[in-house]
Coordinates of C-alpha atoms in Angstrom, one line a residue:
M1 CA 56.9 4.1 188.3
G2 CA 60.5 4.4 189.3
E3 CA 61.7 4.0 185.6
T4 CA 59.2 6.6 184.8
D5 CA 60.3 8.8 187.5
S6 CA 64.0 8.8 186.4
M7 CA 63.3 9.1 182.9
T8 CA 61.3 12.4 183.3
D9 CA 63.1 14.0 185.9
H10 CA 64.5 16.7 184.5
N11 CA 66.5 18.0 187.5
S12 CA 68.2 14.9 188.5
S13 CA 72.0 14.9 188.9
A14 CA 72.6 12.2 186.3
G15 CA 70.4 13.7 183.4
G16 CA 69.1 17.1 184.3
V17 CA 69.8 20.0 182.1
G18 CA 70.5 22.5 185.2
G19 CA 73.5 20.1 186.0
G20 CA 72.5 19.6 189.7
R21 CA 70.7 23.0 190.1
P22 CA 67.3 23.2 191.9
S23 CA 64.6 22.5 190.0
E24 CA 63.0 26.0 190.2
Q25 CA 66.6 27.0 188.9
R26 CA 66.8 26.8 184.9
G27 CA 70.0 25.8 183.4
Q28 CA 71.7 27.9 180.6
F29 CA 70.9 27.3 177.3
G30 CA 72.5 28.8 174.3
P31 CA 75.6 28.4 172.3
A32 CA 78.1 28.9 175.1
G33 CA 76.5 28.0 178.3
H34 CA 74.8 24.8 177.2
A35 CA 77.8 23.6 175.2
D36 CA 79.9 23.9 178.1
G37 CA 77.4 22.2 180.6
Q38 CA 76.9 19.6 178.2
Q39 CA 80.4 18.7 177.8
A40 CA 81.3 19.1 181.3
Q41 CA 78.5 16.5 182.4
A42 CA 79.4 14.5 179.5
Q43 CA 83.1 14.1 180.8
A44 CA 82.0 13.8 184.4
Q45 CA 79.8 10.8 183.4
A46 CA 82.4 9.0 181.4
Q47 CA 85.3 9.4 184.6
A48 CA 82.5 8.1 186.9
H49 CA 81.6 5.2 184.6
A50 CA 85.5 4.2 184.1
Q51 CA 86.3 4.3 188.0
A52 CA 83.4 2.2 188.6
Q53 CA 83.9 -0.5 186.1
P54 CA 86.6 -2.7 187.2
P55 CA 89.5 -3.5 184.5
G56 CA 88.4 -6.4 182.5
Q57 CA 84.9 -6.8 183.5
P58 CA 82.0 -6.0 181.6
G59 CA 80.0 -2.8 182.8
S60 CA 76.9 -0.7 181.8
A61 CA 77.4 1.8 179.0
P62 CA 76.8 5.6 179.6
Y63 CA 73.5 6.9 180.3
G64 CA 72.2 3.2 181.6
Y65 CA 73.1 1.3 178.2
P66 CA 74.9 -2.2 179.0
G67 CA 78.3 -2.4 178.1
S68 CA 80.1 -5.0 175.9
A69 CA 82.7 -7.1 177.4
Q70 CA 85.5 -5.5 175.8
A71 CA 86.3 -2.0 175.9
P72 CA 85.2 0.1 173.1
A73 CA 87.9 1.9 171.0
Q74 CA 88.4 5.5 171.0
Q75 CA 85.1 7.1 169.2
S76 CA 85.7 9.6 166.4
S77 CA 84.6 13.3 166.8
E78 CA 81.2 12.5 164.6
A79 CA 80.2 9.7 167.0
A80 CA 80.9 11.9 170.1
R81 CA 78.9 14.6 168.5
A82 CA 75.9 12.2 168.1
Q83 CA 76.0 11.0 171.5
V84 CA 75.8 14.8 172.8
A85 CA 73.0 15.2 170.8
A86 CA 71.2 12.1 171.8
A87 CA 71.9 12.9 175.5
W88 CA 70.5 16.6 175.1
V89 CA 67.4 15.0 173.6
R90 CA 66.6 12.8 176.3
T91 CA 67.6 15.3 179.1
T92 CA 65.4 18.2 177.5
R93 CA 62.2 19.4 179.6
P94 CA 59.0 19.6 177.7
G95 CA 57.4 22.9 177.5
T96 CA 58.0 25.9 175.0
V97 CA 61.3 27.6 174.9
P98 CA 61.6 31.1 176.2
P99 CA 62.4 33.4 173.3
G100 CA 65.8 34.3 175.0
E101 CA 66.9 30.7 175.1
A102 CA 68.1 28.3 171.9
A103 CA 65.9 25.7 170.9
V104 CA 69.1 23.4 170.0
P105 CA 72.6 23.6 171.5
A106 CA 75.6 24.2 169.9
L107 CA 77.4 21.3 169.2
P108 CA 81.3 21.0 169.5
P109 CA 83.2 21.9 166.3
R110 CA 84.4 19.4 164.1
A111 CA 88.0 18.2 164.6
N112 CA 89.1 17.9 161.1
Q113 CA 87.7 21.2 159.8
P114 CA 89.3 24.0 162.0
S115 CA 87.8 27.6 161.8
E116 CA 89.0 30.1 159.2
P117 CA 90.2 33.6 160.2
S118 CA 87.8 36.6 159.3
K119 CA 88.8 39.1 156.8
K120 CA 89.3 41.6 159.5
D121 CA 91.7 39.0 161.2
R122 CA 94.1 38.4 158.3
R123 CA 94.0 42.3 157.6
E124 CA 95.2 42.7 160.9
Q125 CA 97.8 39.7 161.0
A126 CA 99.1 40.9 157.3
K127 CA 99.6 44.4 158.7
A128 CA 101.5 43.0 161.6
E129 CA 103.6 40.8 159.7
S130 CA 104.5 43.8 157.5
Q131 CA 105.3 46.2 160.1
A132 CA 107.6 43.4 161.8
A133 CA 109.4 43.0 158.8
K134 CA 110.1 46.7 158.3
E135 CA 111.1 46.7 162.0
A136 CA 113.5 43.9 161.0
K137 CA 114.8 45.7 158.0
R138 CA 115.7 49.0 159.8
G139 CA 117.2 46.9 162.7
V140 CA 119.5 45.2 159.7
R141 CA 120.3 48.9 157.8
K142 CA 121.0 50.6 161.2
A143 CA 123.3 47.3 162.4
A144 CA 125.2 47.6 158.9
Y145 CA 125.6 51.6 159.4
E146 CA 127.1 51.3 163.1
Q147 CA 129.5 48.3 161.5
K148 CA 130.3 50.5 158.8
K149 CA 131.1 53.7 160.8
A150 CA 133.2 51.5 163.3
A151 CA 135.2 50.4 160.5
R152 CA 135.8 53.8 159.3
E153 CA 136.6 55.1 162.6
G154 CA 139.0 52.1 163.0
R155 CA 140.6 53.3 159.5
K156 CA 140.9 56.6 160.3
Q157 CA 142.8 55.7 163.8
G158 CA 145.1 52.7 162.3
G159 CA 143.9 50.0 164.1
A160 CA 141.3 47.2 163.3
A161 CA 137.6 47.9 163.9
A162 CA 135.9 46.2 166.6
P163 CA 133.5 44.0 165.8
V164 CA 129.7 45.5 166.0
A165 CA 127.1 43.1 168.2
A166 CA 124.3 42.8 166.4
P167 CA 121.1 44.6 167.9
A168 CA 118.8 42.5 169.9
P169 CA 115.2 42.5 168.8
S170 CA 113.0 45.2 169.9
A171 CA 110.9 44.7 172.9
T172 CA 108.0 46.5 171.1
A173 CA 108.0 44.5 168.1
P174 CA 104.7 42.8 167.2
V175 CA 104.6 38.9 167.8
T176 CA 103.0 37.2 165.2
N177 CA 101.8 33.9 164.7
Q178 CA 103.5 33.7 161.1
P179 CA 105.3 30.3 159.7
A180 CA 108.8 30.5 160.6
S181 CA 110.1 30.7 157.2
A182 CA 108.3 34.1 157.0
A183 CA 109.5 35.3 160.1
A184 CA 113.2 34.3 158.9
A185 CA 112.5 36.0 155.8
P186 CA 113.4 39.5 157.1
Q187 CA 116.6 38.4 158.8
L188 CA 119.0 39.8 156.1
R189 CA 122.5 39.0 156.1
A190 CA 125.0 41.9 156.9
P191 CA 127.7 42.7 154.8
A192 CA 130.6 40.3 155.2
R193 CA 134.1 41.6 155.8
T194 CA 137.1 40.4 153.8
Q195 CA 140.9 40.1 155.5
S196 CA 142.0 42.6 153.2
G197 CA 140.0 45.2 155.1
F198 CA 137.0 46.3 152.8
D199 CA 133.3 45.3 153.2
V200 CA 131.8 43.3 150.6
P201 CA 128.1 44.1 149.9
R202 CA 125.2 41.9 149.8
P203 CA 123.7 41.1 146.3
G204 CA 121.8 43.9 145.1
G205 CA 123.2 46.0 148.1
R206 CA 125.5 49.2 147.8
L207 CA 128.8 49.3 147.6
P208 CA 131.3 50.8 150.4
A209 CA 132.3 54.1 150.4
Q210 CA 135.2 53.9 148.2
G211 CA 133.5 51.4 145.7
R212 CA 130.6 53.5 145.2
R213 CA 132.6 56.6 144.2
T214 CA 134.5 54.3 141.8
H215 CA 131.1 52.7 140.5
V216 CA 129.7 56.3 139.8
A217 CA 133.0 57.3 138.0
V218 CA 132.6 54.5 135.4
R219 CA 128.9 55.0 135.1
A220 CA 129.5 58.7 134.2
T221 CA 132.2 57.9 132.1
L222 CA 130.0 55.5 130.2
L223 CA 127.5 57.8 129.8
I224 CA 129.7 60.4 128.5
T225 CA 131.4 58.2 125.7
T226 CA 128.1 57.0 124.6
C227 CA 126.9 60.7 124.1
V228 CA 130.1 61.6 122.4
F229 CA 129.9 58.8 119.9
A230 CA 126.2 59.4 119.4
L231 CA 126.9 63.0 118.5
G232 CA 129.8 61.9 116.2
S233 CA 127.6 59.5 114.5
C234 CA 125.1 62.2 113.8
G235 CA 127.5 64.7 112.7
V236 CA 129.2 62.1 110.1
A237 CA 125.7 60.8 108.9
G238 CA 124.6 64.8 108.6
L239 CA 127.6 65.6 106.5
V240 CA 127.3 62.6 104.1
I241 CA 123.6 63.2 103.5
G242 CA 123.9 66.9 102.9
K243 CA 126.9 66.8 100.7
S244 CA 125.2 64.1 98.5
S245 CA 121.8 66.4 98.6
V246 CA 123.9 69.8 97.8
A247 CA 126.3 68.3 95.0
V248 CA 124.7 69.1 91.8
Q249 CA 125.1 65.8 89.2
S250 CA 126.7 67.8 86.5
G251 CA 127.5 65.5 83.4
A252 CA 124.7 63.2 84.4
L253 CA 124.5 62.5 80.4
D254 CA 127.7 61.1 78.9
D255 CA 129.2 61.8 75.6
K256 CA 127.3 59.4 74.0
D257 CA 123.9 60.7 75.0
L258 CA 125.0 64.2 74.2
R259 CA 125.8 62.7 70.7
R260 CA 122.4 60.8 70.5
Y261 CA 120.0 63.4 71.3
R262 CA 122.3 66.4 69.8
L263 CA 122.8 68.3 73.1
T264 CA 125.3 70.8 72.7
D265 CA 126.3 74.5 73.3
F266 CA 126.9 74.5 69.3
P267 CA 124.3 77.0 67.7
T268 CA 123.4 74.2 64.9
Q269 CA 120.4 75.7 63.7
A270 CA 121.9 79.3 63.2
A271 CA 124.9 77.6 61.9
A272 CA 122.5 75.4 59.5
T273 CA 120.7 78.3 58.0
F274 CA 124.0 80.1 57.7
A275 CA 125.5 77.2 55.5
E276 CA 122.3 76.7 53.4
E277 CA 122.4 80.3 52.4
Y278 CA 126.3 79.5 51.3
V279 CA 125.3 76.4 49.3
T280 CA 122.6 78.4 47.7
L281 CA 124.8 80.9 46.3
C282 CA 127.6 78.3 45.6
M283 CA 125.4 76.2 43.6
T284 CA 123.7 79.1 41.8
Y285 CA 126.0 80.4 38.5
S286 CA 125.8 81.9 35.2
P287 CA 128.6 83.3 33.4
Q288 CA 126.5 86.4 33.5
T289 CA 127.0 86.8 37.4
A290 CA 130.2 85.4 37.5
D291 CA 131.7 88.9 39.3
K292 CA 128.8 89.5 41.9
R293 CA 128.8 85.8 43.0
R294 CA 132.2 85.9 43.4
D295 CA 132.0 88.8 45.7
A296 CA 128.8 87.5 47.6
L297 CA 130.7 84.1 48.2
A298 CA 133.5 86.5 50.0
H299 CA 131.5 87.4 52.4
Y300 CA 130.7 83.9 53.6
A301 CA 133.9 82.1 53.4
S302 CA 137.2 82.5 54.9
S303 CA 140.5 83.6 53.3
G304 CA 141.9 80.6 52.3
V305 CA 138.5 79.4 50.8
D306 CA 138.1 79.2 46.9
R307 CA 136.5 82.1 45.8
D308 CA 134.6 80.6 43.0
C309 CA 133.2 78.0 45.3
G310 CA 134.7 75.3 42.9
V311 CA 132.8 76.3 39.7
S312 CA 134.9 77.1 36.2
G313 CA 132.0 79.7 35.4
Q314 CA 131.1 78.0 32.2
G315 CA 127.3 76.8 32.2
S316 CA 124.3 77.7 34.3
Q317 CA 122.0 76.0 36.7
S318 CA 120.1 77.4 40.0
V319 CA 118.8 75.6 43.5
R320 CA 115.4 74.9 43.7
E321 CA 115.8 74.0 47.4
A322 CA 118.6 73.7 50.2
K323 CA 118.0 72.3 53.5
W324 CA 120.0 71.2 56.5
D325 CA 119.4 67.2 56.5
G326 CA 120.4 67.0 60.2
T327 CA 123.8 65.4 60.1
V328 CA 126.7 67.1 62.3
E329 CA 130.1 66.1 62.6
E330 CA 132.6 67.8 64.9
L331 CA 135.4 69.8 63.5
P332 CA 138.7 68.8 65.3
E333 CA 140.8 71.7 64.7
Y334 CA 138.4 74.2 66.3
G335 CA 136.9 72.1 68.9
A336 CA 133.4 73.0 70.2
N337 CA 133.2 76.3 67.9
G338 CA 133.4 74.2 64.5
R339 CA 131.2 71.6 62.9
Y340 CA 130.6 70.2 59.7
L341 CA 126.9 70.4 58.6
G342 CA 125.2 68.3 55.7
I343 CA 123.3 70.4 53.5
Q344 CA 120.8 68.7 50.8
V345 CA 120.4 70.3 47.7
K346 CA 117.8 69.9 44.9
L347 CA 119.0 71.7 41.7
S348 CA 117.2 72.9 38.4
T349 CA 118.8 70.0 36.6
G350 CA 116.4 67.7 38.5
R351 CA 119.4 66.5 40.4
T352 CA 119.6 65.7 44.1
T353 CA 122.6 65.9 46.1
T354 CA 124.4 66.4 49.6
L355 CA 127.3 69.1 50.5
S356 CA 129.3 68.9 53.6
V357 CA 129.8 72.1 54.8
P358 CA 132.6 73.0 57.6
V359 CA 131.1 76.0 59.6
Y360 CA 133.1 77.8 62.4
V361 CA 131.5 80.0 65.2
R362 CA 133.0 82.6 67.2
D363 CA 130.5 83.3 69.9
L364 CA 128.8 80.2 70.7
A365 CA 126.1 82.1 73.2
A366 CA 125.0 84.4 70.8
G367 CA 125.1 82.6 67.5
S368 CA 127.7 85.3 65.8
G369 CA 130.7 85.3 64.0
L370 CA 129.8 82.9 61.6
R371 CA 132.5 81.9 58.8
V372 CA 132.6 79.2 56.4
A373 CA 136.1 77.7 57.1
G374 CA 136.8 75.5 54.4
N375 CA 136.0 73.9 51.0
L376 CA 132.9 72.1 50.0
G377 CA 132.7 68.4 49.7
E378 CA 129.9 66.5 47.7
M379 CA 128.5 63.5 49.2
P380 CA 126.3 60.7 48.6
M381 CA 122.4 60.8 49.4
P382 CA 121.4 59.0 52.4
S383 CA 120.8 55.3 51.9
R384 CA 117.0 54.1 52.1
G385 CA 116.0 51.1 54.4
S386 CA 113.6 48.4 53.8
A387 CA 110.7 48.0 56.0
P388 CA 110.1 44.6 57.8
V389 CA 107.3 42.3 57.4
V390 CA 104.5 42.9 60.0
G391 CA 102.6 39.6 60.9
Q392 CA 98.8 39.7 60.8
D393 CA 98.4 36.0 61.1
K394 CA 96.3 36.7 64.6
E395 CA 93.6 39.0 62.9
A396 CA 90.6 37.9 62.5
V397 CA 88.3 39.5 59.9
D398 CA 84.5 40.0 60.3
Q399 CA 83.4 39.9 56.7
S400 CA 79.5 40.5 57.5
L401 CA 80.2 43.6 59.3
S402 CA 82.9 44.5 56.6
D403 CA 80.2 44.3 53.9
Q404 CA 77.6 46.1 56.1
L405 CA 79.9 49.0 56.5
K406 CA 81.2 49.0 52.8
S407 CA 77.2 49.2 51.5
K408 CA 75.6 51.3 54.2
V409 CA 77.4 53.4 56.3
L410 CA 80.6 54.3 54.5
P411 CA 79.8 55.5 51.2
G412 CA 77.0 58.3 52.9
Y413 CA 79.6 59.1 55.5
F414 CA 82.4 60.1 53.0
K415 CA 80.4 61.8 50.7
A416 CA 79.1 64.0 53.5
W417 CA 82.7 64.4 54.7
A418 CA 84.2 65.3 51.5
A419 CA 81.9 68.2 51.3
S420 CA 82.3 68.9 55.0
D421 CA 78.2 68.9 55.2
A422 CA 77.1 70.3 58.7
T423 CA 73.7 68.9 58.5
G424 CA 74.7 65.3 57.0
L425 CA 77.8 64.6 58.9
P426 CA 75.7 64.2 62.4
R427 CA 73.5 61.1 60.9
F428 CA 76.9 59.2 60.5
T429 CA 79.1 60.3 63.4
T430 CA 78.4 59.6 67.4
S431 CA 77.9 62.6 69.7
D432 CA 81.7 62.4 71.1
A433 CA 83.3 62.0 67.6
T434 CA 86.7 63.3 67.0
Q435 CA 87.4 67.1 65.4
S436 CA 88.8 65.0 62.1
A437 CA 85.8 62.8 61.7
T438 CA 83.2 65.8 62.0
T439 CA 85.2 68.6 60.1
G440 CA 85.7 67.1 56.6
L441 CA 87.7 68.0 53.7
A442 CA 85.8 70.9 52.6
G443 CA 85.5 70.1 48.8
A444 CA 88.8 69.2 48.0
L445 CA 88.4 65.9 46.6
A446 CA 84.7 64.4 45.8
S447 CA 82.7 61.5 44.1
P448 CA 84.3 59.2 46.7
E449 CA 84.0 55.2 46.2
V450 CA 84.7 53.1 48.6
Q451 CA 86.8 50.5 47.4
E452 CA 87.6 47.8 50.2
V453 CA 86.7 47.6 53.9
V454 CA 88.3 45.3 56.2
A455 CA 86.9 45.2 59.8
L456 CA 88.8 43.7 62.6
A457 CA 86.9 41.4 64.7
P458 CA 87.8 41.5 68.4
A459 CA 90.9 39.7 70.0
G460 CA 90.0 35.9 70.4
S461 CA 87.6 35.8 67.6
E462 CA 88.0 33.1 64.6
N463 CA 87.8 34.0 61.0
G464 CA 84.1 32.9 59.2
K465 CA 82.5 32.8 62.7
A466 CA 79.6 35.2 63.5
V467 CA 80.5 37.6 66.1
Q468 CA 78.3 39.3 68.8
Y469 CA 78.8 42.9 69.5
G470 CA 77.5 44.6 72.9
P471 CA 76.3 48.2 73.2
G472 CA 79.0 50.5 73.0
Q473 CA 81.7 48.3 71.5
T474 CA 84.2 49.8 69.2
V475 CA 85.6 48.0 65.9
Q476 CA 88.8 49.3 63.7
A477 CA 88.1 49.1 60.3
R478 CA 90.6 49.7 57.2
V479 CA 89.2 51.3 54.1
T480 CA 90.3 52.5 50.8
V481 CA 88.7 54.9 48.9
V482 CA 88.9 56.0 45.4
W483 CA 88.2 59.8 44.8
G484 CA 87.5 61.8 41.5
G485 CA 85.8 60.6 38.2
A486 CA 83.6 63.4 38.4
P487 CA 84.0 67.2 38.7
A488 CA 83.8 68.5 42.3
A489 CA 80.9 70.5 43.3
G490 CA 81.4 74.2 42.2
A491 CA 84.3 73.5 40.1
K492 CA 84.5 75.4 36.8
G493 CA 84.7 73.2 33.8
T494 CA 83.1 69.9 32.7
S495 CA 86.1 68.0 32.5
P496 CA 86.2 64.7 34.9
A497 CA 88.8 65.2 38.0
P498 CA 91.7 62.8 38.1
T499 CA 91.0 59.6 40.2
V500 CA 93.3 59.4 43.4
K501 CA 93.2 56.3 46.0
R502 CA 93.4 57.0 49.3
S503 CA 93.6 54.8 52.8
Y504 CA 92.0 55.4 56.0
R505 CA 91.7 53.7 59.4
V506 CA 88.0 54.5 60.9
T507 CA 86.7 53.7 64.0
V508 CA 83.3 52.5 64.4
V509 CA 81.0 51.9 67.4
N510 CA 77.7 49.4 67.9
T511 CA 74.8 51.6 69.1
A512 CA 71.2 50.4 69.5
Q513 CA 70.7 52.5 66.1
G514 CA 73.4 50.6 64.4
W515 CA 77.0 51.3 63.7
F516 CA 78.1 55.1 63.8
I517 CA 81.8 56.7 63.0
K518 CA 83.8 58.1 65.9
D519 CA 87.2 58.6 64.6
I520 CA 89.0 58.8 61.0
R521 CA 92.7 59.0 60.4
G522 CA 95.0 58.7 57.2
G523 CA 97.3 56.1 56.0
V524 CA 97.1 52.5 56.3
L525 CA 100.5 50.1 57.1
D526 CA 101.8 48.2 54.4
P527 CA 102.2 44.4 55.9
T528 CA 104.5 43.0 53.2
G529 CA 107.3 45.3 53.9
G530 CA 110.5 45.1 51.9
T531 CA 111.2 47.8 49.2
A532 CA 109.9 48.6 45.7
D533 CA 112.9 49.4 44.1
A534 CA 114.9 46.0 45.1
G535 CA 117.7 45.5 42.6
A536 CA 116.9 48.9 40.7
A537 CA 118.4 52.3 40.6
A538 CA 115.6 55.0 41.3
P539 CA 115.5 57.1 38.3
A540 CA 116.6 60.7 38.6
V541 CA 113.3 63.1 38.6
Q542 CA 113.9 65.6 35.4
V543 CA 113.0 69.1 36.5
P544 CA 112.3 71.4 33.4
E545 CA 115.6 74.1 33.3
E546 CA 114.9 77.7 34.0
S547 CA 116.1 80.0 31.3
A548 CA 119.1 81.4 32.2
P549 CA 119.2 85.0 33.9
A550 CA 119.5 87.9 31.7
A551 CA 123.0 90.0 31.9
G552 CA 123.4 91.8 34.8
G553 CA 119.8 90.4 36.2
A554 CA 119.6 88.6 39.7
T555 CA 120.3 84.7 39.9
P556 CA 116.9 83.1 40.4
G557 CA 117.2 81.6 44.2
A558 CA 120.3 83.6 45.0
P559 CA 120.1 84.9 48.7
K560 CA 121.0 88.6 49.0
S561 CA 124.6 89.3 49.9
P562 CA 125.1 89.7 53.8

């Protein structure tokens, strides 16, 4: 019973919750009162137990447990927390817990997990630290200002400036629990003073009064120099660009280009016409018209030129055609006002020759004041060249298509094309055919016979192999046609017309209905090249001589005197 009473007595001084209070007075519960009572009770029991137990002898442990022979080592915080919780469970009284009391007491905080401040505490701490830093900086600046002021006063009075003590920290400055490094950070070092008597600013600080003025002057000088240099560079660049853009490139073509393209101020066409008239009058002569011819030549030539143009007056001939052959040679004695012009003349005797005529022009702009400034010179005809050989090894011929065009398409087309048949041509031409393919010869030739057709296969084709053509694909064909052999439609007489052979380049298009003509052009290239008269002189064309003009009559082909 005694053991039971001691375990169930909740108001005893050893294990009561009230901590020695009467039984009718309840002990405090909650995070504050109960925890403090439990800690005080545990400390009292530990002290009593330590006093009652003699050193070196075994005793009883707290809460009636037997003690060990040796003194236990210092317990950890987790073990202390566990003991307090077990003691509270043993000593709590049965019954329901009032609404205002806690069912479980607050345990002591862990020793290895300190409580962290709240966000509000951190904000207040940061604000206090910032305010303290500002106050410290303000104090340092004020001390530096006072020191500089004292130094200036000392320099004005001619003596050394007395050192100024640093101001004591303000009593109103807030005290914070910041670290030592953070508290020492705002304590800036005051500017040092050298032995020569001027202040040395701290890194990043301002220069002294005199040094500041010098620094400003240097910066202003650099800025002004940079601006002047930039303005000068812009001005020079503007002058260079403006000069290059405004300057007119006169003489973009050199003398070689001028001669090549015949670009000159000399009125070449007017001078050539004048020379053609003079040559026609000079090369047309007869004994009956010698006096009139001499007077007419005097209107063209200068005073020293032969009045008979180098003709003795015997025999007669006329000029069939006289034209400028395009050759121009400079007349050095007259400079830009004189030229040698080549005139090609076809005579009534069948001979063709070239004459060089010196012509002077007084007014180049108007092309007036022309005069033959010398005697004529007969020159050989321009030499003929030989055509180069054209290689056709890479061309592929579609023989099947050539035979189809020769037998089915081109005969009917050329018959309608020769007569300009507006009804028959649309049957052989495409809707977008050219004008030359749809106009025709209007009866100039008749009775066409297609002699040869060479259809060129597309690039990459091989000779002798079939070629597949897609819709809308075009093919070039060389066509040779023999015209004549029968009188043309509407021609008088029954005699057959002469036959002529002509060559054409025809473009045909493949469609779903067959092949149709899109374009036709005259002339086909001879791939062999060379010259037909190699090794033989070309015979002169004999032209029947005209009858001599009657005495006093006008000379055929002779121009009127100006």
